[in-house]
Amino acid sequence: MIIAWVLSLLTLLSSLLIHLERLAALELVSVNTYIESQKNFIAAEKVLLECERHITNITALENPNCHIQSAGKNLWLLSSKGSTTLEALVFLDEKTNITTRLNWRQHFE
């Protein structure tokens, strides 16, 4: 009877260890996914900033990584290319050539 009790405790402990290992593996995957998505988000934001700076002279960009669409009345819709897509609505002041970001959003597919 004691041997059966000890074996059941060992079985419970081994199943506990298996679950802890799985949980640790899932946590590692979660952290790595978070870090990768942050890197992609920062890269997409840099692309948008570069497009905002050169919106009046888009030919100055060697390799444009964004889509630019006119939304009328000095409004421009910028969206980054890539796995993480950010979209921003920008107002361009024609007199000073200064851009003002009105809003932005992350576009999910």
mmCIF file of C-alpha atoms in Angstrom:
data_model
loop_
_atom_site.group_PDB
_atom_site.id
_atom_site.type_symbol
_atom_site.label_atom_id
_atom_site.label_comp_id
_atom_site.label_asym_id
_atom_site.label_seq_id
_atom_site.Cartn_x
_atom_site.Cartn_y
_atom_site.Cartn_z
ATOM 1 C CA MET A 1 0.000 0.000 0.000
ATOM 2 C CA ILE A 2 2.813 2.397 0.860
ATOM 3 C CA ILE A 3 4.593 1.532 -2.385
ATOM 4 C CA ALA A 4 1.453 2.413 -4.399
ATOM 5 C CA TRP A 5 1.150 5.712 -2.534
ATOM 6 C CA VAL A 6 4.838 6.589 -3.183
ATOM 7 C CA LEU A 7 4.463 5.666 -6.874
ATOM 8 C CA SER A 8 1.377 7.858 -7.208
ATOM 9 C CA LEU A 9 3.251 10.777 -5.644
ATOM 10 C CA LEU A 10 6.159 10.271 -8.053
ATOM 11 C CA THR A 11 3.720 10.178 -10.968
ATOM 12 C CA LEU A 12 2.115 13.405 -9.815
ATOM 13 C CA LEU A 13 5.502 15.090 -9.435
ATOM 14 C CA SER A 14 6.626 13.980 -12.885
ATOM 15 C CA SER A 15 3.406 15.287 -14.472
ATOM 16 C CA LEU A 16 3.907 18.565 -12.596
ATOM 17 C CA LEU A 17 7.416 18.866 -14.020
ATOM 18 C CA ILE A 18 6.151 18.173 -17.526
ATOM 19 C CA HIS A 19 3.539 20.922 -17.210
ATOM 20 C CA LEU A 20 6.107 23.366 -15.826
ATOM 21 C CA GLU A 21 8.437 22.666 -18.750
ATOM 22 C CA ARG A 22 5.618 23.268 -21.240
ATOM 23 C CA LEU A 23 4.665 26.486 -19.493
ATOM 24 C CA ALA A 24 8.265 27.706 -19.577
ATOM 25 C CA ALA A 25 8.505 26.897 -23.296
ATOM 26 C CA LEU A 26 5.293 28.814 -24.011
ATOM 27 C CA GLU A 27 6.580 31.780 -22.044
ATOM 28 C CA LEU A 28 9.788 31.817 -24.111
ATOM 29 C CA VAL A 29 7.786 31.758 -27.326
ATOM 30 C CA SER A 30 5.614 34.582 -26.015
ATOM 31 C CA VAL A 31 8.583 36.757 -25.089
ATOM 32 C CA ASN A 32 10.314 36.157 -28.429
ATOM 33 C CA THR A 33 7.129 37.001 -30.315
ATOM 34 C CA TYR A 34 6.737 40.208 -28.324
ATOM 35 C CA ILE A 35 10.329 41.274 -29.028
ATOM 36 C CA GLU A 36 9.998 40.538 -32.741
ATOM 37 C CA SER A 37 6.726 42.448 -33.041
ATOM 38 C CA GLN A 38 8.257 45.450 -31.259
ATOM 39 C CA LYS A 39 11.174 45.453 -33.713
ATOM 40 C CA ASN A 40 8.752 45.328 -36.660
ATOM 41 C CA PHE A 41 6.633 48.116 -35.163
ATOM 42 C CA ILE A 42 9.664 50.386 -34.673
ATOM 43 C CA ALA A 43 10.859 49.691 -38.227
ATOM 44 C CA ALA A 44 7.420 50.545 -39.632
ATOM 45 C CA GLU A 45 7.344 53.780 -37.618
ATOM 46 C CA LYS A 46 10.759 54.777 -39.009
ATOM 47 C CA VAL A 47 9.463 54.158 -42.539
ATOM 48 C CA LEU A 48 6.472 56.420 -41.901
ATOM 49 C CA LEU A 49 8.674 59.169 -40.488
ATOM 50 C CA GLU A 50 10.941 58.992 -43.528
ATOM 51 C CA CYS A 51 7.948 59.273 -45.866
ATOM 52 C CA GLU A 52 6.588 62.214 -43.858
ATOM 53 C CA ARG A 53 9.889 64.066 -44.167
ATOM 54 C CA HIS A 54 10.042 63.601 -47.924
ATOM 55 C CA ILE A 55 6.352 63.840 -48.785
ATOM 56 C CA THR A 56 6.873 67.011 -50.854
ATOM 57 C CA ASN A 57 9.698 65.407 -52.826
ATOM 58 C CA ILE A 58 8.966 61.687 -52.890
ATOM 59 C CA THR A 59 11.585 61.153 -55.593
ATOM 60 C CA ALA A 60 14.246 61.921 -52.958
ATOM 61 C CA LEU A 61 13.587 58.524 -51.409
ATOM 62 C CA GLU A 62 15.869 55.931 -52.950
ATOM 63 C CA ASN A 63 13.666 52.968 -52.079
ATOM 64 C CA PRO A 64 10.228 54.081 -50.889
ATOM 65 C CA ASN A 65 8.895 51.564 -48.389
ATOM 66 C CA CYS A 66 5.513 53.222 -48.118
ATOM 67 C CA HIS A 67 2.375 53.836 -50.096
ATOM 68 C CA ILE A 68 1.278 57.454 -50.461
ATOM 69 C CA GLN A 69 -2.293 58.369 -51.384
ATOM 70 C CA SER A 70 -3.907 61.753 -51.602
ATOM 71 C CA ALA A 71 -6.959 62.163 -49.389
ATOM 72 C CA GLY A 72 -7.740 65.657 -50.719
ATOM 73 C CA LYS A 73 -7.333 69.149 -49.236
ATOM 74 C CA ASN A 74 -3.632 68.715 -48.353
ATOM 75 C CA LEU A 75 -4.316 65.426 -46.593
ATOM 76 C CA TRP A 76 -2.182 62.395 -47.371
ATOM 77 C CA LEU A 77 -2.608 58.788 -46.330
ATOM 78 C CA LEU A 78 0.733 57.082 -45.724
ATOM 79 C CA SER A 79 1.069 53.367 -45.095
ATOM 80 C CA SER A 80 4.193 51.335 -44.557
ATOM 81 C CA LYS A 81 4.962 48.160 -46.449
ATOM 82 C CA GLY A 82 5.946 44.979 -44.667
ATOM 83 C CA SER A 83 4.662 42.500 -42.152
ATOM 84 C CA THR A 84 3.689 45.239 -39.696
ATOM 85 C CA THR A 85 1.660 47.874 -41.510
ATOM 86 C CA LEU A 86 1.082 51.307 -40.021
ATOM 87 C CA GLU A 87 -1.186 53.888 -41.603
ATOM 88 C CA ALA A 88 -1.058 57.608 -40.872
ATOM 89 C CA LEU A 89 -3.175 60.530 -42.030
ATOM 90 C CA VAL A 90 -0.928 63.547 -42.531
ATOM 91 C CA PHE A 91 -1.759 67.200 -43.158
ATOM 92 C CA LEU A 92 0.749 69.039 -45.358
ATOM 93 C CA ASP A 93 0.933 72.821 -44.976
ATOM 94 C CA GLU A 94 1.728 74.121 -48.460
ATOM 95 C CA LYS A 95 3.211 77.403 -47.242
ATOM 96 C CA THR A 96 5.751 75.951 -44.816
ATOM 97 C CA ASN A 97 5.971 72.356 -46.139
ATOM 98 C CA ILE A 98 5.500 71.102 -42.588
ATOM 99 C CA THR A 99 3.623 67.874 -42.058
ATOM 100 C CA THR A 100 1.351 67.226 -39.103
ATOM 101 C CA ARG A 101 0.237 63.711 -38.255
ATOM 102 C CA LEU A 102 -3.470 63.793 -37.533
ATOM 103 C CA ASN A 103 -3.907 60.143 -36.610
ATOM 104 C CA TRP A 104 -2.399 56.723 -37.119
ATOM 105 C CA ARG A 105 -3.394 53.105 -36.760
ATOM 106 C CA GLN A 106 -1.922 49.671 -37.082
ATOM 107 C CA HIS A 107 -3.440 47.788 -39.974
ATOM 108 C CA PHE A 108 -4.106 44.097 -39.386
ATOM 109 C CA GLU A 109 -4.692 41.614 -42.187
#
